[in-house]
Amino acid sequence: MIQTVPFEKWLQRNYCGPACLAMVLNSWDETRSFSQRKIADEIFDSGSQATYNSELVLFPRTKGFESYSFQGNLQILKDLVAKDIPVIVLTKTIKQVAKGHYRVVIGFDDDENQIIFHDPLFGGRRAMRTKAFMKVWELGKGRNQSRWMMAVVPGQSPFPFPTLQNDPLTSINLATAFYRRSDFSRSREQWEKVRESLGRDPYPLYSLGMVSLRQGRLDEAEAYALEALNLDAKSAYAHNVLGLAYANQGKMLPALQSLGQALQLAPKEGFIRTHYLQVRAIYIEKARLEYNQKKEKSNEKTG
């Protein structure tokens, strides 16, 4: 077990992310200078009342540390802890509740087949049977919810696992954090790394398309979306980007068609529905104005 990780209870509800990050950073800092409150001020999203894992990855890098995120498994978890590297994991709070909750894994009890962790809600040095832990570690589907984990080490210390160091999830998380800050150049740089790592995967392509949209590079956004759709014609997110690219170019009918396809493929995605409704409203208003103009011209001819 790693003995140097101080436990911190969360200061208020849903501060599990800032609390876990404070524990991990202070485990490397003898002066315990990292304040949960100050971390929360920088990374906690008051709107969603949550901390995005992308923010957890970026914050240590602004303080002289290196951080790496990846989809883990039990062996990776054990290997990291064996090197005295505490690991932040994103789990369900309990098996029956599919709400994200961060914990810090600090050890194992192989005799009892248990995983030991600090839990900012339930307390320090808690233990859970390995089988039960693996179930709560499956928060959902996708790279950011299925067995997400993060390791932090001081910037001057080499990371002992080169394969994990180059995992594309780190770049995905960093790209997302930079995008949220409207730092589109750095977001693009990270998405390009993801594209190189993942090869024929539409995810980095339509993500680059969104970056291009925000930078006003509409033809480029359209091209990225079409390239993504060539790889996966049923990608709702690629259809969404394509629709937005068309809309921003004034091609309202193709935009509405693409966004309608996106909504059909992912009816529960609220942001896609919002985009569809916005473009539909513009399309209807434009059609109304054109109709009125034609009617006025017709009246002038017959008047």
Tab-separated table of C-alpha atoms in Angstrom:
chain	number	residue	atom	x	y	z
A	1	MET	CA	0.000	0.000	0.000
A	2	ILE	CA	1.144	3.546	-0.759
A	3	GLN	CA	1.549	5.256	2.613
A	4	THR	CA	2.199	8.795	1.395
A	5	VAL	CA	-1.249	9.629	0.017
A	6	PRO	CA	-3.103	11.899	2.471
A	7	PHE	CA	-6.854	11.441	2.707
A	8	GLU	CA	-9.143	14.396	2.042
A	9	LYS	CA	-12.888	14.357	2.517
A	10	TRP	CA	-14.688	16.466	-0.035
A	11	LEU	CA	-15.422	19.999	1.142
A	12	GLN	CA	-18.861	19.979	-0.409
A	13	ARG	CA	-21.122	17.705	-2.428
A	14	ASN	CA	-19.710	16.540	-5.776
A	15	TYR	CA	-16.170	17.723	-5.019
A	16	CYS	CA	-14.822	14.194	-5.466
A	17	GLY	CA	-12.670	15.307	-8.426
A	18	PRO	CA	-10.920	18.223	-6.688
A	19	ALA	CA	-10.535	16.144	-3.501
A	20	CYS	CA	-8.913	13.231	-5.350
A	21	LEU	CA	-6.611	15.540	-7.268
A	22	ALA	CA	-5.563	17.256	-4.034
A	23	MET	CA	-4.755	13.861	-2.494
A	24	VAL	CA	-2.636	12.763	-5.450
A	25	LEU	CA	-0.761	16.050	-5.888
A	26	ASN	CA	-0.095	16.351	-2.161
A	27	SER	CA	1.263	12.797	-2.113
A	28	TRP	CA	4.143	14.157	-4.208
A	29	ASP	CA	4.429	17.406	-2.216
A	30	GLU	CA	5.864	17.230	1.300
A	31	THR	CA	4.476	20.679	2.100
A	32	ARG	CA	0.921	19.595	1.195
A	33	SER	CA	0.466	22.893	-0.628
A	34	PHE	CA	-2.391	21.905	-2.945
A	35	SER	CA	-5.718	23.180	-1.679
A	36	GLN	CA	-8.867	21.287	-2.606
A	37	ARG	CA	-10.766	24.577	-2.614
A	38	LYS	CA	-8.340	26.269	-4.997
A	39	ILE	CA	-8.315	23.235	-7.280
A	40	ALA	CA	-12.118	23.267	-7.317
A	41	ASP	CA	-12.122	26.958	-8.204
A	42	GLU	CA	-10.189	26.084	-11.364
A	43	ILE	CA	-11.700	22.782	-12.486
A	44	PHE	CA	-15.161	22.277	-10.947
A	45	ASP	CA	-18.032	23.037	-13.317
A	46	SER	CA	-20.769	24.735	-11.324
A	47	GLY	CA	-23.295	24.343	-14.124
A	48	SER	CA	-23.164	20.555	-14.265
A	49	GLN	CA	-22.070	20.254	-10.619
A	50	ALA	CA	-19.278	17.931	-11.695
A	51	THR	CA	-15.610	17.784	-12.643
A	52	TYR	CA	-14.845	16.657	-16.181
A	53	ASN	CA	-12.042	14.123	-16.361
A	54	SER	CA	-10.434	16.261	-19.065
A	55	GLU	CA	-9.985	18.994	-16.441
A	56	LEU	CA	-8.343	16.514	-14.077
A	57	VAL	CA	-5.803	15.682	-16.769
A	58	LEU	CA	-4.966	19.271	-17.675
A	59	PHE	CA	-4.660	20.783	-14.187
A	60	PRO	CA	-1.509	18.905	-13.023
A	61	ARG	CA	0.257	19.890	-16.226
A	62	THR	CA	-0.216	23.553	-15.328
A	63	LYS	CA	1.558	22.916	-11.993
A	64	GLY	CA	4.734	21.191	-13.143
A	65	PHE	CA	3.448	17.606	-13.172
A	66	GLU	CA	2.840	15.084	-15.923
A	67	SER	CA	-0.543	13.365	-16.159
A	68	TYR	CA	-1.658	10.389	-18.211
A	69	SER	CA	-5.140	8.962	-18.700
A	70	PHE	CA	-6.120	5.636	-20.203
A	71	GLN	CA	-8.667	2.851	-20.160
A	72	GLY	CA	-7.297	0.542	-17.525
A	73	ASN	CA	-7.614	-2.962	-16.216
A	74	LEU	CA	-6.761	-4.692	-12.972
A	75	GLN	CA	-3.190	-5.512	-13.972
A	76	ILE	CA	-2.392	-1.939	-15.027
A	77	LEU	CA	-3.834	-0.714	-11.739
A	78	LYS	CA	-1.622	-3.119	-9.781
A	79	ASP	CA	1.471	-2.260	-11.821
A	80	LEU	CA	1.073	1.468	-11.171
A	81	VAL	CA	0.445	1.083	-7.449
A	82	ALA	CA	3.432	-1.270	-7.220
A	83	LYS	CA	5.538	1.678	-8.436
A	84	ASP	CA	4.044	3.869	-5.659
A	85	ILE	CA	1.944	5.818	-8.154
A	86	PRO	CA	-1.574	6.499	-6.799
A	87	VAL	CA	-4.300	6.250	-9.409
A	88	ILE	CA	-7.481	8.290	-9.774
A	89	VAL	CA	-10.311	6.153	-11.143
A	90	LEU	CA	-13.761	7.149	-12.369
A	91	THR	CA	-16.393	4.762	-11.022
A	92	LYS	CA	-20.036	4.522	-10.115
A	93	THR	CA	-20.720	5.784	-6.601
A	94	ILE	CA	-22.259	2.384	-5.848
A	95	LYS	CA	-23.095	-0.491	-8.164
A	96	GLN	CA	-26.778	0.427	-8.347
A	97	VAL	CA	-26.228	4.127	-9.146
A	98	ALA	CA	-24.691	5.008	-12.514
A	99	LYS	CA	-23.393	8.402	-11.388
A	100	GLY	CA	-19.720	9.220	-11.798
A	101	HIS	CA	-17.543	9.288	-8.683
A	102	TYR	CA	-13.756	9.637	-8.391
A	103	ARG	CA	-11.634	7.558	-6.009
A	104	VAL	CA	-7.882	7.202	-5.438
A	105	VAL	CA	-6.533	3.643	-5.508
A	106	ILE	CA	-3.633	3.264	-3.085
A	107	GLY	CA	-3.195	-0.470	-2.528
A	108	PHE	CA	-4.279	-4.098	-2.679
A	109	ASP	CA	-4.918	-6.878	-0.204
A	110	ASP	CA	-4.296	-10.001	-2.245
A	111	ASP	CA	-5.058	-12.306	0.685
A	112	GLU	CA	-8.563	-10.864	0.983
A	113	ASN	CA	-8.833	-10.157	-2.761
A	114	GLN	CA	-9.561	-6.489	-2.085
A	115	ILE	CA	-8.698	-3.135	-3.625
A	116	ILE	CA	-7.908	-0.328	-1.176
A	117	PHE	CA	-8.722	3.284	-1.976
A	118	HIS	CA	-9.376	6.718	-0.532
A	119	ASP	CA	-12.967	7.755	-1.130
A	120	PRO	CA	-13.680	11.490	-0.673
A	121	LEU	CA	-17.284	10.678	0.224
A	122	PHE	CA	-17.094	7.462	2.262
A	123	GLY	CA	-13.677	7.833	3.895
A	124	GLY	CA	-9.995	6.925	3.779
A	125	ARG	CA	-8.528	3.467	3.244
A	126	ARG	CA	-11.772	1.875	2.198
A	127	ALA	CA	-11.704	-1.632	0.762
A	128	MET	CA	-13.831	-3.370	-1.839
A	129	ARG	CA	-13.767	-6.885	-3.213
A	130	THR	CA	-12.021	-6.911	-6.569
A	131	LYS	CA	-15.045	-8.325	-8.407
A	132	ALA	CA	-17.324	-5.627	-6.991
A	133	PHE	CA	-14.777	-2.900	-7.752
A	134	MET	CA	-14.474	-3.975	-11.383
A	135	LYS	CA	-18.254	-3.664	-11.728
A	136	VAL	CA	-18.441	-0.130	-10.342
A	137	TRP	CA	-15.444	0.805	-12.490
A	138	GLU	CA	-17.628	0.260	-15.573
A	139	LEU	CA	-19.443	3.576	-15.367
A	140	GLY	CA	-20.594	3.424	-18.978
A	141	LYS	CA	-19.491	2.916	-22.560
A	142	GLY	CA	-16.737	4.754	-24.363
A	143	ARG	CA	-13.205	5.784	-23.559
A	144	ASN	CA	-14.162	8.385	-20.955
A	145	GLN	CA	-16.458	6.151	-18.920
A	146	SER	CA	-15.256	2.577	-19.254
A	147	ARG	CA	-12.473	1.991	-16.695
A	148	TRP	CA	-11.096	5.536	-16.985
A	149	MET	CA	-7.999	6.078	-14.873
A	150	MET	CA	-5.304	8.704	-14.469
A	151	ALA	CA	-1.773	8.703	-13.112
A	152	VAL	CA	0.158	11.819	-12.084
A	153	VAL	CA	3.917	12.044	-11.549
A	154	PRO	CA	6.286	14.968	-10.931
A	155	GLY	CA	7.433	16.584	-14.148
A	156	GLN	CA	11.073	15.662	-13.615
A	157	SER	CA	10.280	11.982	-12.995
A	158	PRO	CA	10.233	9.539	-15.923
A	159	PHE	CA	6.950	7.672	-16.296
A	160	PRO	CA	7.795	3.953	-16.049
A	161	PHE	CA	5.155	2.765	-18.536
A	162	PRO	CA	5.893	4.068	-22.077
A	163	THR	CA	2.863	2.364	-23.638
A	164	LEU	CA	0.514	4.054	-21.186
A	165	GLN	CA	2.364	7.329	-21.622
A	166	ASN	CA	1.438	7.308	-25.313
A	167	ASP	CA	-2.180	6.230	-24.868
A	168	PRO	CA	-4.417	8.435	-27.063
A	169	LEU	CA	-6.869	9.036	-24.210
A	170	THR	CA	-4.467	11.566	-22.687
A	171	SER	CA	-4.544	13.605	-25.887
A	172	ILE	CA	-8.327	13.200	-26.137
A	173	ASN	CA	-8.759	14.604	-22.647
A	174	LEU	CA	-6.295	17.438	-23.225
A	175	ALA	CA	-7.905	18.317	-26.564
A	176	THR	CA	-11.292	18.512	-24.867
A	177	ALA	CA	-9.990	20.724	-22.063
A	178	PHE	CA	-8.319	23.111	-24.516
A	179	TYR	CA	-11.485	23.239	-26.648
A	180	ARG	CA	-13.524	24.153	-23.582
A	181	ARG	CA	-11.145	27.103	-23.081
A	182	SER	CA	-11.461	28.143	-26.747
A	183	ASP	CA	-7.760	27.351	-27.177
A	184	PHE	CA	-8.439	25.830	-30.566
A	185	SER	CA	-4.843	25.689	-31.806
A	186	ARG	CA	-3.752	23.498	-28.899
A	187	SER	CA	-6.936	21.459	-29.138
A	188	ARG	CA	-6.211	20.816	-32.818
A	189	GLU	CA	-2.653	19.789	-31.989
A	190	GLN	CA	-3.911	17.134	-29.565
A	191	TRP	CA	-6.617	15.868	-31.945
A	192	GLU	CA	-3.969	15.445	-34.643
A	193	LYS	CA	-2.059	13.198	-32.233
A	194	VAL	CA	-5.235	11.199	-31.622
A	195	ARG	CA	-5.798	10.895	-35.359
A	196	GLU	CA	-2.289	9.541	-35.823
A	197	SER	CA	-2.786	7.016	-33.008
A	198	LEU	CA	-6.268	5.772	-33.905
A	199	GLY	CA	-5.884	5.533	-37.665
A	200	ARG	CA	-9.180	4.788	-39.411
A	201	ASP	CA	-11.424	6.036	-36.639
A	202	PRO	CA	-13.983	8.795	-37.325
A	203	TYR	CA	-13.766	10.203	-33.786
A	204	PRO	CA	-10.711	12.468	-34.227
A	205	LEU	CA	-11.920	13.493	-37.688
A	206	TYR	CA	-15.280	14.903	-36.647
A	207	SER	CA	-13.607	16.377	-33.567
A	208	LEU	CA	-11.152	18.190	-35.832
A	209	GLY	CA	-14.202	19.261	-37.812
A	210	MET	CA	-15.673	20.922	-34.721
A	211	VAL	CA	-12.396	22.731	-34.080
A	212	SER	CA	-12.369	23.928	-37.689
A	213	LEU	CA	-15.941	25.178	-37.277
A	214	ARG	CA	-14.989	27.220	-34.245
A	215	GLN	CA	-12.048	28.678	-36.162
A	216	GLY	CA	-14.289	29.648	-39.082
A	217	ARG	CA	-12.645	27.177	-41.460
A	218	LEU	CA	-15.941	25.940	-42.890
A	219	ASP	CA	-14.700	24.098	-45.996
A	220	GLU	CA	-12.198	22.254	-43.834
A	221	ALA	CA	-14.902	21.335	-41.296
A	222	GLU	CA	-17.051	19.965	-44.115
A	223	ALA	CA	-14.126	17.926	-45.454
A	224	TYR	CA	-13.353	16.410	-42.046
A	225	ALA	CA	-17.009	15.476	-41.532
A	226	LEU	CA	-17.248	13.832	-44.958
A	227	GLU	CA	-14.026	11.923	-44.322
A	228	ALA	CA	-15.443	10.684	-41.012
A	229	LEU	CA	-18.660	9.601	-42.733
A	230	ASN	CA	-16.653	7.669	-45.316
A	231	LEU	CA	-15.364	5.610	-42.397
A	232	ASP	CA	-18.713	5.366	-40.607
A	233	ALA	CA	-21.838	6.458	-42.452
A	234	LYS	CA	-23.870	6.065	-39.255
A	235	SER	CA	-21.813	8.448	-37.132
A	236	ALA	CA	-24.350	10.864	-35.661
A	237	TYR	CA	-21.560	13.185	-34.547
A	238	ALA	CA	-20.058	13.406	-38.035
A	239	HIS	CA	-23.516	14.176	-39.484
A	240	ASN	CA	-23.883	16.853	-36.804
A	241	VAL	CA	-20.604	18.529	-37.770
A	242	LEU	CA	-21.477	18.306	-41.458
A	243	GLY	CA	-24.865	19.901	-40.820
A	244	LEU	CA	-23.297	22.754	-38.870
A	245	ALA	CA	-20.701	23.288	-41.600
A	246	TYR	CA	-23.437	23.490	-44.230
A	247	ALA	CA	-25.519	25.838	-42.073
A	248	ASN	CA	-22.614	28.214	-41.558
A	249	GLN	CA	-22.092	28.257	-45.330
A	250	GLY	CA	-25.745	29.153	-45.867
A	251	LYS	CA	-26.648	25.741	-47.321
A	252	MET	CA	-29.732	25.392	-45.163
A	253	LEU	CA	-31.508	22.462	-46.824
A	254	PRO	CA	-28.443	20.155	-46.816
A	255	ALA	CA	-27.757	21.338	-43.256
A	256	LEU	CA	-31.254	20.390	-42.155
A	257	GLN	CA	-30.968	17.012	-43.861
A	258	SER	CA	-27.620	16.217	-42.210
A	259	LEU	CA	-28.777	17.319	-38.770
A	260	GLY	CA	-32.005	15.363	-39.204
A	261	GLN	CA	-29.930	12.273	-39.936
A	262	ALA	CA	-27.798	12.975	-36.855
A	263	LEU	CA	-30.899	13.303	-34.695
A	264	GLN	CA	-32.350	10.090	-36.077
A	265	LEU	CA	-29.123	8.236	-35.252
A	266	ALA	CA	-28.742	9.748	-31.766
A	267	PRO	CA	-32.194	10.907	-30.589
A	268	LYS	CA	-31.093	11.237	-26.950
A	269	GLU	CA	-28.220	13.637	-27.638
A	270	GLY	CA	-29.585	16.980	-26.478
A	271	PHE	CA	-26.994	19.120	-28.250
A	272	ILE	CA	-27.803	17.487	-31.604
A	273	ARG	CA	-31.511	18.167	-31.083
A	274	THR	CA	-30.678	21.779	-30.214
A	275	HIS	CA	-28.618	22.186	-33.390
A	276	TYR	CA	-31.406	20.643	-35.475
A	277	LEU	CA	-34.087	22.900	-34.012
A	278	GLN	CA	-31.935	26.008	-34.448
A	279	VAL	CA	-31.241	25.270	-38.102
A	280	ARG	CA	-34.858	24.276	-38.751
A	281	ALA	CA	-36.038	27.616	-37.330
A	282	ILE	CA	-33.611	29.499	-39.591
A	283	TYR	CA	-34.684	27.412	-42.590
A	284	ILE	CA	-38.386	28.065	-41.944
A	285	GLU	CA	-37.823	31.796	-41.463
A	286	LYS	CA	-35.747	31.989	-44.639
A	287	ALA	CA	-38.441	30.121	-46.589
A	288	ARG	CA	-41.113	32.456	-45.201
A	289	LEU	CA	-39.182	35.549	-46.241
A	290	GLU	CA	-38.570	34.166	-49.725
A	291	TYR	CA	-42.256	33.320	-50.086
A	292	ASN	CA	-43.294	36.831	-49.012
A	293	GLN	CA	-40.823	38.401	-51.432
A	294	LYS	CA	-42.158	36.321	-54.323
A	295	LYS	CA	-45.714	37.195	-53.336
A	296	GLU	CA	-44.894	40.919	-53.277
A	297	LYS	CA	-43.291	40.745	-56.727
A	298	SER	CA	-46.294	38.842	-58.033
A	299	ASN	CA	-48.650	41.492	-56.655
A	300	GLU	CA	-46.580	44.231	-58.280
A	301	LYS	CA	-46.930	42.576	-61.684
A	302	THR	CA	-50.699	42.148	-61.392
A	303	GLY	CA	-51.362	45.488	-59.681
